[in-house]
Amino acid sequence: MTPLEPPSPPGAPRVETLACPNCGAPLAVRSMGRAVTIVCDHCHFILDAKDPRLRILQRFEAAIEEEVPLIPLGSRGKWRGADYEVIGFQVRAMIMDDITYNWREYLLFSPYKGFRYFTEYDGHWNDASVVTALPEVQADSARYLGKKYKQFQTCFAKTIFALGEFPWQLRVDDSVEVADYIAPPYVLSSETAGNETTWTLGEYVYGADIWKAFGLAGLPPTPVGVYENQPSGLRASASQIWFTFAGLFTAIFVIFTLNQFFSKQEQVFQDTYAFSPSSTTEPSFVTPEFELKGRTSSVEVKTDADVSNQWLYLSYALIDEDTGQAYDFGREVSYYSGVDSDGRWEEGSPHDRVVLPSIPPGRYYLRVEPESDARSGAMRYAVTVTRDVPVLGIYLVALAVLLLPALLISWRTYNFEQMRWAESDHPMKTFGGGQ
Amino acid sequence: MIWNRLYLIYGIATVLLLGVGAWRGFSFTSVTEVKDLPMSIRDNPGSYRSIYSSYHHYTGGK
């Protein structure tokens, strides 16, 4: 009795070994009879895997230098919950504006899940599978399973290098029309050759995840630029941030309204004074004391002077009667006007207003020291002190502080999309209006 | 998502700061605080000169 062979563990890959009819090199067949063509690693003959004698279909000269797959054929790993093995590798090329762009495709096989592909261009990876339903193509978009994909690019592509086995009739240099539709992180691609169109759905994945899943040595290539379906980490954030900004703006508006409504705006002092700059007497004086009530809050000091083509400078000190604490500040009131060849002109204002920040309650008086041009005539001015007035400036600064990151993230998102669509058939319009 | 969360924290901090600032009457006016002035200023205002005295200013006009 012949002993029974121990059964293969579920999912374990089975490798058949054949010999190339041209060079005799061993050929590993890993896709369990699903291979349609096999490419010999050594002589680059494309062989008919369905023919027991491995009929030669085509021989190609590598249009590029011998390309070494970043993921070696035969690499095995667990991907999306299933065991896969890399069984085929091809380099494909498209020519746009006399520039040839090459990308690489790795064919993966799972005995239970079938085939899928990793594609790589400039360090950007996609995990792609043939779709099961037919997408609906519209004018500049395609719809698949209810999701809309925008048309990105249409070009002609051909295979220029291949290794391993493939479940289709691979021919080097045969041209197919490729159309990509994107909805990041997804890309829906059609490949049309003759009357036959194949659709695949790809999802942007990170090289590091592939390296980890397949236990590959070293590091994946660093991505260059922005790829067609690369997700923008900021795109979703930008719209959310503007939504958050709207909420914060509302909060600011509510605080502003409450502040306007509840500010006492209580006038606590007003008086009018005369000043003669030519006088030799000490110009400084103090006002009668007044009380600033309530919590620590703002104090507005208004100066209205009857200056005309004159200036008046007032050195103020708001002094706490009890503690001797002074808040020094200076204000200028100047107003000039006249008529010249351009007509009437004026400059400055006879009115000035300043809001002092966070003054504690207490009994205060003002020390006032006026100055002006000694040649100026006498002038009169009124000083008005008002407690607890709202300050618009801090609201504007708060809005600017909130706007800045929102604008920055929106700008970065815009730049990212600009870079993405710059590579497409439909580049975004720039701010300048051009394309 | 993380950016929005960070922005929300940043925004709430800004709004709270604004609320406190509005309540306490904050403004951006530059004021020089001087402590412990003598009571004699009340009777002799000329004995005190603030740093804003002796102003050299623009005379204005065309």
Tab-separated table of C-alpha atoms in Angstrom, chain A residues 234 237 240-241 244-245 248 255 259 282 284 286-287 289 295-298 311 313 315 321 324-330 332 336 340 345 347 354-355 357-358 365 367 369 371 394-395 397 401-402 405, chain B residues 1 3-4 7-8 10-12 14-15 18-19 21-37 39 41-42 45-46 48-55 57-62:
chain	number	residue	atom	x	y	z
A	234	LEU	CA	-6.175	67.845	5.344
A	237	SER	CA	-10.100	68.523	8.050
A	240	GLN	CA	-14.591	70.301	9.357
A	241	ILE	CA	-12.426	73.185	10.528
A	244	THR	CA	-15.890	74.463	13.743
A	245	PHE	CA	-14.907	78.032	12.871
A	248	LEU	CA	-16.568	79.539	17.337
A	255	ILE	CA	-19.844	87.169	23.833
A	259	ASN	CA	-20.582	92.456	26.425
A	282	GLU	CA	2.894	125.203	35.461
A	284	SER	CA	-0.168	120.347	34.868
A	286	VAL	CA	-5.298	117.294	38.707
A	287	THR	CA	-9.017	116.702	38.321
A	289	GLU	CA	-11.622	112.527	42.180
A	295	ARG	CA	-15.291	94.763	38.820
A	296	THR	CA	-11.909	95.326	37.203
A	297	SER	CA	-12.777	96.569	33.732
A	298	SER	CA	-11.968	99.135	31.077
A	311	TRP	CA	-1.855	120.219	18.019
A	313	TYR	CA	-0.630	116.811	23.490
A	315	SER	CA	0.226	113.598	29.217
A	321	GLU	CA	-6.244	107.945	45.340
A	324	GLY	CA	-0.887	105.707	44.654
A	325	GLN	CA	-0.912	103.434	41.638
A	326	ALA	CA	-0.764	105.450	38.400
A	327	TYR	CA	-1.584	104.493	34.810
A	328	ASP	CA	0.398	106.836	32.567
A	329	PHE	CA	-0.451	107.404	28.932
A	330	GLY	CA	-0.196	110.202	26.399
A	332	GLU	CA	-2.352	113.819	20.915
A	336	TYR	CA	-5.166	120.512	10.189
A	340	ASP	CA	-4.586	123.914	-2.145
A	345	TRP	CA	-7.777	118.840	2.521
A	347	GLU	CA	-5.801	115.787	8.426
A	354	VAL	CA	-8.559	105.679	24.268
A	355	VAL	CA	-9.613	102.670	26.317
A	357	PRO	CA	-7.291	98.046	30.004
A	358	SER	CA	-8.327	96.320	33.235
A	365	TYR	CA	-8.235	111.312	39.762
A	367	ARG	CA	-3.238	114.301	36.432
A	369	GLU	CA	-0.264	117.930	31.589
A	371	GLU	CA	1.543	120.745	25.771
A	394	ILE	CA	-10.008	92.157	21.034
A	395	TYR	CA	-12.856	90.588	19.063
A	397	VAL	CA	-7.866	89.868	17.117
A	401	VAL	CA	-6.419	84.117	15.668
A	402	LEU	CA	-9.195	81.675	14.708
A	405	PRO	CA	-5.088	78.141	11.115
B	1	MET	CA	-10.036	64.554	12.230
B	3	TRP	CA	-6.573	68.606	12.960
B	4	ASN	CA	-10.173	69.517	13.629
B	7	TYR	CA	-8.388	73.337	16.135
B	8	LEU	CA	-11.448	72.930	18.363
B	10	TYR	CA	-7.323	75.919	20.188
B	11	GLY	CA	-10.570	77.715	19.301
B	12	ILE	CA	-12.224	77.042	22.660
B	14	THR	CA	-9.192	81.460	22.274
B	15	VAL	CA	-12.892	82.060	22.953
B	18	LEU	CA	-11.603	86.405	24.808
B	19	GLY	CA	-14.456	85.991	27.307
B	21	GLY	CA	-10.545	89.552	28.411
B	22	ALA	CA	-13.938	91.070	27.593
B	23	TRP	CA	-15.108	90.619	31.204
B	24	ARG	CA	-11.981	92.255	32.601
B	25	GLY	CA	-11.986	95.061	30.033
B	26	PHE	CA	-8.787	94.127	28.235
B	27	SER	CA	-7.574	96.458	25.477
B	28	PHE	CA	-4.367	96.800	23.507
B	29	THR	CA	-3.640	100.350	24.705
B	30	SER	CA	-0.108	100.804	25.946
B	31	VAL	CA	-0.246	102.068	29.522
B	32	THR	CA	2.699	102.459	31.867
B	33	GLU	CA	1.936	101.461	35.415
B	34	VAL	CA	3.739	103.372	38.173
B	35	LYS	CA	3.340	102.245	41.768
B	36	ASP	CA	3.324	104.121	45.049
B	37	LEU	CA	3.082	107.682	43.839
B	39	MET	CA	0.024	111.749	47.881
B	41	ILE	CA	0.871	114.997	43.651
B	42	ARG	CA	-2.678	115.901	44.543
B	45	PRO	CA	0.843	118.184	40.192
B	46	GLY	CA	4.035	119.631	38.725
B	48	TYR	CA	5.437	114.436	38.888
B	49	ARG	CA	6.531	114.023	35.307
B	50	SER	CA	5.333	110.926	33.493
B	51	ILE	CA	7.407	109.299	30.775
B	52	TYR	CA	4.898	110.709	28.293
B	53	SER	CA	5.783	114.307	29.183
B	54	SER	CA	7.874	116.559	26.896
B	55	TYR	CA	6.329	115.153	23.774
B	57	HIS	CA	5.526	115.422	17.878
B	58	TYR	CA	4.689	115.751	14.221
B	59	THR	CA	3.436	119.240	13.432
B	60	GLY	CA	1.184	117.989	10.641
B	61	GLY	CA	-0.338	119.797	7.728
B	62	LYS	CA	0.540	119.929	4.040
